[in-house]
Amino acid sequence: MNTPQFPTSRRGLLIGGAAAASLSVAPAFVRAQNARRALKVSIGRIPWAAGNSPMSQYMINNKLMEKRAAEFGYDLTIDWREYPTALPMVEAMVGNNLDIGMWGNTPITRGLASGLPISLLCVGEGHLRFLITTRKGSPIRNLQDLKGKTVGVSLGGDPQSALFQMLMFELGVQDIKDTGIKFVNMPTHAQAASVPTGVDATCTIYPAYLAAQASGTVAIANSFGFTEEHYDGPAGKGAGHMLASVKKSPFFPDGYYLHRSFWIGRNGLIDQHPQVVVAFLMAQQEAVAALTAMDSGAVSQLVKDYWKLDAAQGAKVVKDDVLFSRGWSWPTENDARAVLETSKFMAGNKVIDKPLQWSQIKDAFSRTAPLIRQAYDRLGAKPGNSEFTRTDVADLRGRPVWEMDKWSDRS
């Protein structure tokens, strides 16, 4: 029997070795590829809102979640869905027709109060500027002028909560009914920003307001506690004056309202595919870090088709958002507290029967806290612990969610 002859030169040895290696490795690689688990997940986003918009767009453009899921053995297909507000997302989640969504404090509070099987993941956007707007030439120049008027707002959403907080602190009322204001629902942020016929003023979000300025919409004040250009009242005239009542807010320096929107996960997905959730958390943080390092105007142009803003205007929205001022999206004690305080406010206005307990909010993180920590560790454990507890910044923070056993007792 003839013995096969192999090349003896160094080049020949390399080629022969590579060929032999391919014979042993290739089948294993093919098996690994074939073993990858195919899965389709649905994710809802609000591209007309604030920080979640360019962040999720960056994830989509660069397939960040798909790449991270592949590390855990998943062949992931994502059905990205666009929603005008969180409310239709809530309906989809109730119908078991949405896996992950981005909601504000108000729908989250409703969901937890009703026992919806959801968990909190991470901060989707925050410190959004809500503005009280009216038409150019309107005699409404300050919040006192709103008494007895008709105001349009997205009822059941964060704009309503922000507006009510502003009114209660600035007008000094405990019950919003004492303002004499009639509230009318605005289905979209753009509609609110247009200040349509039938309302005297509205409350809308910053991106929609900036886009509506050209059509004659003006603003009198914002949820951060400062006046806007149409203001004329006790604080002065024009934009940039702090309203004294904002310092009475328990959320100062965040403003009248501790706005945080969270990514929400359906418990069924979290229980069955926890590593897919880790992939989402890692991808989201990768996007936040990348966009934080970019020019703010360039970030805004990723979603110019939604915001309808040029780079200069879009940069204003990006710079406001807590995601990009922090550079990270990991949830902290005060981020979670935003839901607790919103529930107290909603119960006081009889929107829900009673406030949430602090234990309920911590329970909403019970499934996800270990996964959030896993994502944080896999990405290199940044930022450091001291960054979470800084107090020399314009946003309220605190210990991260994986240290919630050390959170303050708010029961």
Tab-separated table of C-alpha atoms in Angstrom:
chain	number	residue	atom	x	y	z
A	1	MET	CA	0.000	0.000	0.000
A	2	ASN	CA	1.452	3.370	-0.996
A	3	THR	CA	1.934	5.949	1.729
A	4	PRO	CA	0.655	9.416	0.690
A	5	GLN	CA	3.382	12.024	0.352
A	6	PHE	CA	2.835	15.449	1.961
A	7	PRO	CA	4.748	18.611	1.064
A	8	THR	CA	7.766	19.292	3.260
A	9	SER	CA	8.381	22.969	2.519
A	10	ARG	CA	7.236	25.540	5.137
A	11	ARG	CA	4.660	26.911	2.696
A	12	GLY	CA	3.519	23.397	1.946
A	13	LEU	CA	3.236	22.592	5.641
A	14	LEU	CA	1.091	25.680	6.195
A	15	ILE	CA	-1.204	24.819	3.300
A	16	GLY	CA	-1.409	21.208	4.300
A	17	GLY	CA	-2.054	22.142	7.933
A	18	ALA	CA	-4.769	24.611	6.994
A	19	ALA	CA	-6.439	22.049	4.772
A	20	ALA	CA	-6.359	19.450	7.508
A	21	ALA	CA	-7.704	21.940	10.029
A	22	SER	CA	-10.533	22.879	7.698
A	23	LEU	CA	-11.579	19.244	7.478
A	24	SER	CA	-11.954	19.047	11.256
A	25	VAL	CA	-13.252	22.556	11.940
A	26	ALA	CA	-15.661	23.026	9.052
A	27	PRO	CA	-18.151	20.363	10.147
A	28	ALA	CA	-18.204	21.801	13.670
A	29	PHE	CA	-18.739	25.289	12.257
A	30	VAL	CA	-21.549	24.060	10.045
A	31	ARG	CA	-23.115	22.263	12.990
A	32	ALA	CA	-22.873	25.444	15.091
A	33	GLN	CA	-24.486	27.451	12.309
A	34	ASN	CA	-27.251	24.911	11.896
A	35	ALA	CA	-27.765	24.779	15.665
A	36	ARG	CA	-28.350	28.508	15.894
A	37	ARG	CA	-31.904	29.032	17.108
A	38	ALA	CA	-34.189	31.006	14.821
A	39	LEU	CA	-36.393	33.491	16.661
A	40	LYS	CA	-38.541	36.474	15.683
A	41	VAL	CA	-39.192	39.262	18.181
A	42	SER	CA	-41.339	42.372	17.866
A	43	ILE	CA	-40.130	45.720	19.217
A	44	GLY	CA	-42.179	48.905	19.360
A	45	ARG	CA	-40.595	52.341	19.268
A	46	ILE	CA	-41.822	55.946	19.085
A	47	PRO	CA	-39.614	57.586	16.439
A	48	TRP	CA	-41.428	60.937	16.772
A	49	ALA	CA	-40.443	61.198	20.457
A	50	ALA	CA	-36.941	61.954	21.761
A	51	GLY	CA	-33.825	59.921	22.598
A	52	ASN	CA	-35.331	56.516	21.823
A	53	SER	CA	-35.687	57.588	18.197
A	54	PRO	CA	-32.057	58.009	17.032
A	55	MET	CA	-30.946	55.330	19.485
A	56	SER	CA	-33.268	52.667	18.065
A	57	GLN	CA	-32.563	53.875	14.522
A	58	TYR	CA	-28.848	53.329	15.110
A	59	MET	CA	-29.618	49.833	16.388
A	60	ILE	CA	-31.660	49.120	13.258
A	61	ASN	CA	-29.109	50.550	10.831
A	62	ASN	CA	-26.240	48.567	12.344
A	63	LYS	CA	-28.175	45.397	13.295
A	64	LEU	CA	-26.692	45.656	16.777
A	65	MET	CA	-29.222	43.412	18.489
A	66	GLU	CA	-28.986	40.722	15.823
A	67	LYS	CA	-25.195	40.653	16.218
A	68	ARG	CA	-25.372	40.402	19.994
A	69	ALA	CA	-28.061	37.717	19.840
A	70	ALA	CA	-25.817	35.671	17.550
A	71	GLU	CA	-23.261	35.526	20.381
A	72	PHE	CA	-25.884	33.642	22.380
A	73	GLY	CA	-26.722	31.236	19.566
A	74	TYR	CA	-29.763	33.003	18.111
A	75	ASP	CA	-30.571	33.733	14.489
A	76	LEU	CA	-32.732	36.728	15.303
A	77	THR	CA	-35.289	38.468	13.104
A	78	ILE	CA	-36.679	41.733	14.486
A	79	ASP	CA	-40.046	43.178	13.591
A	80	TRP	CA	-39.493	46.858	14.403
A	81	ARG	CA	-42.843	48.639	14.737
A	82	GLU	CA	-43.505	52.376	14.839
A	83	TYR	CA	-46.129	53.847	17.156
A	84	PRO	CA	-47.261	57.484	17.584
A	85	THR	CA	-47.549	57.088	21.389
A	86	ALA	CA	-47.252	54.333	23.971
A	87	LEU	CA	-50.999	53.664	24.250
A	88	PRO	CA	-51.347	51.428	21.161
A	89	MET	CA	-48.250	49.573	22.320
A	90	VAL	CA	-49.986	48.838	25.605
A	91	GLU	CA	-52.912	47.351	23.681
A	92	ALA	CA	-50.527	45.205	21.633
A	93	MET	CA	-48.771	43.997	24.781
A	94	VAL	CA	-52.099	43.164	26.434
A	95	GLY	CA	-52.957	41.115	23.345
A	96	ASN	CA	-49.636	39.248	23.589
A	97	ASN	CA	-48.709	40.800	20.248
A	98	LEU	CA	-45.592	42.764	21.235
A	99	ASP	CA	-42.404	41.582	22.954
A	100	ILE	CA	-40.593	44.827	23.791
A	101	GLY	CA	-41.854	48.411	23.804
A	102	MET	CA	-40.835	51.917	24.911
A	103	TRP	CA	-43.286	53.496	27.385
A	104	GLY	CA	-43.363	56.564	29.582
A	105	ASN	CA	-44.068	56.688	33.321
A	106	THR	CA	-47.826	57.032	32.923
A	107	PRO	CA	-48.625	53.905	30.851
A	108	ILE	CA	-46.073	51.945	32.891
A	109	THR	CA	-47.897	52.910	36.067
A	110	ARG	CA	-51.225	51.850	34.575
A	111	GLY	CA	-49.743	48.564	33.412
A	112	LEU	CA	-48.212	47.674	36.759
A	113	ALA	CA	-51.339	48.755	38.641
A	114	SER	CA	-53.485	46.473	36.467
A	115	GLY	CA	-51.141	43.503	36.864
A	116	LEU	CA	-49.983	43.410	33.255
A	117	PRO	CA	-47.222	40.756	32.971
A	118	ILE	CA	-44.395	43.141	32.065
A	119	SER	CA	-40.971	44.004	33.439
A	120	LEU	CA	-38.804	47.117	33.226
A	121	LEU	CA	-35.603	46.824	31.210
A	122	CYS	CA	-33.632	50.072	30.907
A	123	VAL	CA	-34.069	53.790	30.320
A	124	GLY	CA	-35.371	54.459	26.795
A	125	GLU	CA	-35.223	58.240	27.030
A	126	GLY	CA	-35.550	60.809	29.760
A	127	HIS	CA	-35.595	64.460	30.802
A	128	LEU	CA	-37.824	65.218	27.821
A	129	ARG	CA	-38.881	68.848	27.544
A	130	PHE	CA	-42.665	69.253	27.628
A	131	LEU	CA	-43.923	72.686	26.605
A	132	ILE	CA	-47.137	74.614	27.076
A	133	THR	CA	-47.837	76.084	23.664
A	134	THR	CA	-50.315	78.464	22.073
A	135	ARG	CA	-50.702	80.481	18.873
A	136	LYS	CA	-48.688	83.544	17.951
A	137	GLY	CA	-50.511	86.631	19.220
A	138	SER	CA	-52.454	84.702	21.853
A	139	PRO	CA	-53.305	86.612	25.051
A	140	ILE	CA	-52.230	83.524	27.027
A	141	ARG	CA	-48.777	84.517	28.268
A	142	ASN	CA	-48.334	82.539	31.502
A	143	LEU	CA	-49.824	79.599	33.376
A	144	GLN	CA	-52.249	81.779	35.336
A	145	ASP	CA	-53.838	82.736	32.021
A	146	LEU	CA	-54.802	79.084	31.444
A	147	LYS	CA	-57.458	79.101	34.173
A	148	GLY	CA	-60.860	78.332	32.706
A	149	LYS	CA	-59.436	77.705	29.227
A	150	THR	CA	-59.457	74.613	26.973
A	151	VAL	CA	-56.107	72.828	26.786
A	152	GLY	CA	-55.206	69.981	24.441
A	153	VAL	CA	-52.923	67.196	25.655
A	154	SER	CA	-52.306	63.486	25.104
A	155	LEU	CA	-54.586	62.148	27.844
A	156	GLY	CA	-53.265	59.087	29.621
A	157	GLY	CA	-49.681	59.784	28.595
A	158	ASP	CA	-46.649	61.567	29.989
A	159	PRO	CA	-47.620	64.968	28.492
A	160	GLN	CA	-50.706	64.928	30.718
A	161	SER	CA	-48.708	64.074	33.821
A	162	ALA	CA	-46.106	66.738	33.055
A	163	LEU	CA	-48.777	69.358	32.362
A	164	PHE	CA	-50.698	68.579	35.541
A	165	GLN	CA	-47.540	68.811	37.651
A	166	MET	CA	-46.686	72.188	36.128
A	167	LEU	CA	-50.188	73.522	36.744
A	168	MET	CA	-50.450	72.237	40.310
A	169	PHE	CA	-47.122	73.709	41.403
A	170	GLU	CA	-47.392	76.985	39.496
A	171	LEU	CA	-51.084	77.631	40.266
A	172	GLY	CA	-50.862	76.296	43.824
A	173	VAL	CA	-53.746	73.816	43.578
A	174	GLN	CA	-54.022	70.319	45.035
A	175	ASP	CA	-56.878	69.241	42.779
A	176	ILE	CA	-56.483	69.890	39.062
A	177	LYS	CA	-60.234	70.555	38.832
A	178	ASP	CA	-59.662	73.766	40.770
A	179	THR	CA	-57.951	75.242	37.709
A	180	GLY	CA	-61.255	75.289	35.809
A	181	ILE	CA	-59.410	74.009	32.743
A	182	LYS	CA	-61.152	71.742	30.227
A	183	PHE	CA	-58.768	69.114	28.839
A	184	VAL	CA	-59.134	67.742	25.304
A	185	ASN	CA	-57.276	64.669	23.998
A	186	MET	CA	-54.602	65.151	21.327
A	187	PRO	CA	-53.969	61.798	19.550
A	188	THR	CA	-50.489	62.751	18.325
A	189	HIS	CA	-47.684	65.065	19.422
A	190	ALA	CA	-47.753	66.825	16.048
A	191	GLN	CA	-51.450	67.609	16.407
A	192	ALA	CA	-50.865	69.039	19.870
A	193	ALA	CA	-48.000	71.165	18.569
A	194	SER	CA	-50.232	72.650	15.869
A	195	VAL	CA	-52.587	74.093	18.556
A	196	PRO	CA	-55.686	73.208	16.499
A	197	THR	CA	-58.961	75.093	16.436
A	198	GLY	CA	-61.052	74.330	19.493
A	199	VAL	CA	-58.274	74.642	22.073
A	200	ASP	CA	-56.653	77.719	23.579
A	201	ALA	CA	-53.337	76.048	24.345
A	202	THR	CA	-51.704	72.623	24.345
A	203	CYS	CA	-48.921	70.638	25.962
A	204	THR	CA	-46.553	68.919	23.562
A	205	ILE	CA	-43.001	67.576	23.335
A	206	TYR	CA	-39.907	69.428	22.167
A	207	PRO	CA	-39.338	67.791	18.741
A	208	ALA	CA	-42.962	68.406	17.693
A	209	TYR	CA	-42.868	71.977	18.984
A	210	LEU	CA	-39.686	72.857	17.114
A	211	ALA	CA	-41.188	71.507	13.891
A	212	ALA	CA	-44.381	73.549	14.430
A	213	GLN	CA	-42.715	76.898	15.107
A	214	ALA	CA	-42.714	77.819	11.420
A	215	SER	CA	-46.510	77.575	11.358
A	216	GLY	CA	-46.937	80.067	14.200
A	217	THR	CA	-46.828	77.943	17.357
A	218	VAL	CA	-45.221	79.657	20.345
A	219	ALA	CA	-44.433	78.404	23.853
A	220	ILE	CA	-44.855	80.012	27.250
A	221	ALA	CA	-43.093	77.589	29.645
A	222	ASN	CA	-41.486	74.157	29.882
A	223	SER	CA	-41.424	71.262	32.303
A	224	PHE	CA	-37.824	72.001	33.314
A	225	GLY	CA	-39.200	75.058	35.130
A	226	PHE	CA	-38.195	77.833	32.740
A	227	THR	CA	-40.105	80.346	30.664
A	228	GLU	CA	-40.250	80.260	26.852
A	229	GLU	CA	-40.337	83.137	24.351
A	230	HIS	CA	-44.091	83.951	24.581
A	231	TYR	CA	-44.053	84.194	28.377
A	232	ASP	CA	-44.934	87.431	30.116
A	233	GLY	CA	-45.672	87.273	33.821
A	234	PRO	CA	-44.282	87.277	37.378
A	235	ALA	CA	-41.006	85.643	36.328
A	236	GLY	CA	-40.279	88.311	33.717
A	237	LYS	CA	-40.712	88.465	29.970
A	238	GLY	CA	-39.389	86.126	27.308
A	239	ALA	CA	-37.438	82.893	27.564
A	240	GLY	CA	-34.959	81.625	30.133
A	241	HIS	CA	-36.426	82.798	33.434
A	242	MET	CA	-36.783	80.172	36.153
A	243	LEU	CA	-40.287	79.806	37.575
A	244	ALA	CA	-39.920	80.016	41.349
A	245	SER	CA	-42.400	77.192	41.972
A	246	VAL	CA	-40.176	74.595	40.295
A	247	LYS	CA	-37.901	74.617	43.352
A	248	LYS	CA	-40.840	73.262	45.380
A	249	SER	CA	-40.956	70.178	43.187
A	250	PRO	CA	-39.487	67.002	44.723
A	251	PHE	CA	-37.932	66.376	41.298
A	252	PHE	CA	-35.817	69.516	41.163
A	253	PRO	CA	-33.306	69.886	39.434
A	254	ASP	CA	-34.956	67.553	36.888
A	255	GLY	CA	-37.880	69.986	36.846
A	256	TYR	CA	-41.572	69.809	37.644
A	257	TYR	CA	-41.713	66.269	36.350
A	258	LEU	CA	-39.293	63.377	36.705
A	259	HIS	CA	-39.635	62.117	33.169
A	260	ARG	CA	-38.210	58.718	32.378
A	261	SER	CA	-39.395	56.382	29.665
A	262	PHE	CA	-38.414	52.738	29.942
A	263	TRP	CA	-38.062	49.865	27.591
A	264	ILE	CA	-40.618	47.277	28.686
A	265	GLY	CA	-40.379	43.532	28.170
A	266	ARG	CA	-43.143	40.950	28.037
A	267	ASN	CA	-42.533	38.470	30.839
A	268	GLY	CA	-43.067	35.531	28.488
A	269	LEU	CA	-40.114	36.600	26.354
A	270	ILE	CA	-37.938	37.298	29.399
A	271	ASP	CA	-38.642	33.887	30.916
A	272	GLN	CA	-38.210	31.907	27.702
A	273	HIS	CA	-35.334	33.812	26.098
A	274	PRO	CA	-33.416	35.733	28.774
A	275	GLN	CA	-30.255	35.932	26.653
A	276	VAL	CA	-32.191	37.708	23.903
A	277	VAL	CA	-33.043	40.345	26.506
A	278	VAL	CA	-29.341	40.609	27.398
A	279	ALA	CA	-28.619	41.066	23.689
A	280	PHE	CA	-31.143	43.910	23.551
A	281	LEU	CA	-29.669	45.606	26.621
A	282	MET	CA	-26.145	45.366	25.228
A	283	ALA	CA	-27.202	46.656	21.820
A	284	GLN	CA	-29.077	49.590	23.345
A	285	GLN	CA	-26.061	50.605	25.413
A	286	GLU	CA	-23.746	50.252	22.424
A	287	ALA	CA	-25.999	52.623	20.495
A	288	VAL	CA	-26.150	55.136	23.353
A	289	ALA	CA	-22.365	55.148	23.724
A	290	ALA	CA	-21.802	55.566	19.986
A	291	LEU	CA	-24.318	58.419	19.656
A	292	THR	CA	-22.997	60.190	22.755
A	293	ALA	CA	-19.617	60.390	21.040
A	294	MET	CA	-21.141	61.882	17.868
A	295	ASP	CA	-22.049	65.469	17.058
A	296	SER	CA	-25.565	66.104	18.398
A	297	GLY	CA	-26.771	67.580	15.123
A	298	ALA	CA	-25.548	64.537	13.213
A	299	VAL	CA	-27.353	62.286	15.686
A	300	SER	CA	-30.617	64.121	15.046
A	301	GLN	CA	-30.300	63.689	11.300
A	302	LEU	CA	-30.583	59.924	11.693
A	303	VAL	CA	-34.288	60.588	12.279
A	304	LYS	CA	-34.874	63.771	10.288
A	305	ASP	CA	-37.728	62.070	8.425
A	306	TYR	CA	-39.583	61.795	11.753
A	307	TRP	CA	-38.539	64.935	13.614
A	308	LYS	CA	-38.589	67.176	10.525
A	309	LEU	CA	-35.771	69.238	12.040
A	310	ASP	CA	-32.496	70.484	10.655
A	311	ALA	CA	-29.262	69.658	12.449
A	312	ALA	CA	-29.235	72.840	14.537
A	313	GLN	CA	-32.776	72.313	15.862
A	314	GLY	CA	-32.373	68.564	16.198
A	315	ALA	CA	-29.256	69.044	18.297
A	316	LYS	CA	-31.397	70.819	20.926
A	317	VAL	CA	-33.518	67.713	21.390
A	318	VAL	CA	-30.509	65.413	21.575
A	319	LYS	CA	-28.723	67.589	24.134
A	320	ASP	CA	-31.789	67.573	26.409
A	321	ASP	CA	-31.999	63.805	26.623
A	322	VAL	CA	-30.669	62.037	29.696
A	323	LEU	CA	-29.347	59.149	27.594
A	324	PHE	CA	-26.807	61.365	25.878
A	325	SER	CA	-25.943	63.576	28.828
A	326	ARG	CA	-25.137	60.410	30.798
A	327	GLY	CA	-23.804	58.272	27.981
A	328	TRP	CA	-25.459	55.170	29.464
A	329	SER	CA	-28.928	53.684	29.900
A	330	TRP	CA	-28.652	51.528	33.026
A	331	PRO	CA	-31.630	52.183	35.359
A	332	THR	CA	-31.003	53.740	38.768
A	333	GLU	CA	-33.003	54.238	41.956
A	334	ASN	CA	-34.275	57.669	40.953
A	335	ASP	CA	-35.202	56.452	37.486
A	336	ALA	CA	-37.375	53.823	39.176
A	337	ARG	CA	-38.664	56.464	41.571
A	338	ALA	CA	-40.127	58.301	38.576
A	339	VAL	CA	-42.707	55.523	38.285
A	340	LEU	CA	-43.456	55.583	42.014
A	341	GLU	CA	-44.023	59.339	42.102
A	342	THR	CA	-46.128	59.239	38.945
A	343	SER	CA	-48.360	56.636	40.582
A	344	LYS	CA	-48.887	58.897	43.615
A	345	PHE	CA	-49.860	61.757	41.365
A	346	MET	CA	-52.205	59.579	39.288
A	347	ALA	CA	-53.896	58.194	42.393
A	348	GLY	CA	-54.336	61.712	43.767
A	349	ASN	CA	-56.142	62.645	40.579
A	350	LYS	CA	-58.178	59.408	40.656
A	351	VAL	CA	-56.636	58.072	37.443
A	352	ILE	CA	-55.784	54.856	39.313
A	353	ASP	CA	-57.301	53.557	42.545
A	354	LYS	CA	-54.168	53.767	44.691
A	355	PRO	CA	-50.458	54.486	44.327
A	356	LEU	CA	-48.037	51.699	43.534
A	357	GLN	CA	-45.985	50.320	46.379
A	358	TRP	CA	-42.201	50.625	46.168
A	359	SER	CA	-42.096	46.835	46.389
A	360	GLN	CA	-44.222	46.585	43.216
A	361	ILE	CA	-41.742	48.671	41.275
A	362	LYS	CA	-38.808	46.665	42.578
A	363	ASP	CA	-40.703	43.499	41.632
A	364	ALA	CA	-40.985	44.873	38.092
A	365	PHE	CA	-37.167	44.647	37.967
A	366	SER	CA	-36.891	41.258	39.676
A	367	ARG	CA	-36.693	39.276	36.420
A	368	THR	CA	-34.451	41.743	34.634
A	369	ALA	CA	-31.978	43.055	37.240
A	370	PRO	CA	-29.653	40.020	36.864
A	371	LEU	CA	-29.851	40.332	33.075
A	372	ILE	CA	-29.084	44.055	33.216
A	373	ARG	CA	-26.040	43.329	35.392
A	374	GLN	CA	-24.946	40.629	32.949
A	375	ALA	CA	-25.158	43.064	30.032
A	376	TYR	CA	-23.284	45.721	32.032
A	377	ASP	CA	-20.483	43.270	32.893
A	378	ARG	CA	-20.165	41.905	29.362
A	379	LEU	CA	-19.691	45.436	28.026
A	380	GLY	CA	-16.821	46.165	30.375
A	381	ALA	CA	-18.550	47.461	33.511
A	382	LYS	CA	-18.749	51.104	32.499
A	383	PRO	CA	-19.581	53.616	33.944
A	384	GLY	CA	-18.015	53.117	37.349
A	385	ASN	CA	-20.026	53.113	40.568
A	386	SER	CA	-19.309	56.771	41.354
A	387	GLU	CA	-20.994	57.864	38.123
A	388	PHE	CA	-24.323	56.412	39.229
A	389	THR	CA	-24.465	58.410	42.446
A	390	ARG	CA	-23.256	61.812	41.219
A	391	THR	CA	-25.248	64.773	42.533
A	392	ASP	CA	-23.456	67.546	40.621
A	393	VAL	CA	-25.544	66.924	37.495
A	394	ALA	CA	-28.943	68.069	36.198
A	395	ASP	CA	-30.566	64.633	36.431
A	396	LEU	CA	-31.458	62.534	39.467
A	397	ARG	CA	-29.585	59.222	39.640
A	398	GLY	CA	-28.794	56.679	42.380
A	399	ARG	CA	-27.556	53.141	42.853
A	400	PRO	CA	-28.046	50.902	39.794
A	401	VAL	CA	-30.894	48.409	39.674
A	402	TRP	CA	-28.700	45.401	40.491
A	403	GLU	CA	-28.069	47.065	43.862
A	404	MET	CA	-31.748	47.660	44.619
A	405	ASP	CA	-31.362	45.821	47.922
A	406	LYS	CA	-29.511	49.009	48.983
A	407	TRP	CA	-32.150	51.421	47.656
A	408	SER	CA	-33.894	53.697	50.157
A	409	ASP	CA	-37.019	52.426	51.879
A	410	ARG	CA	-39.842	54.339	50.173
A	411	SER	CA	-42.698	52.175	51.464
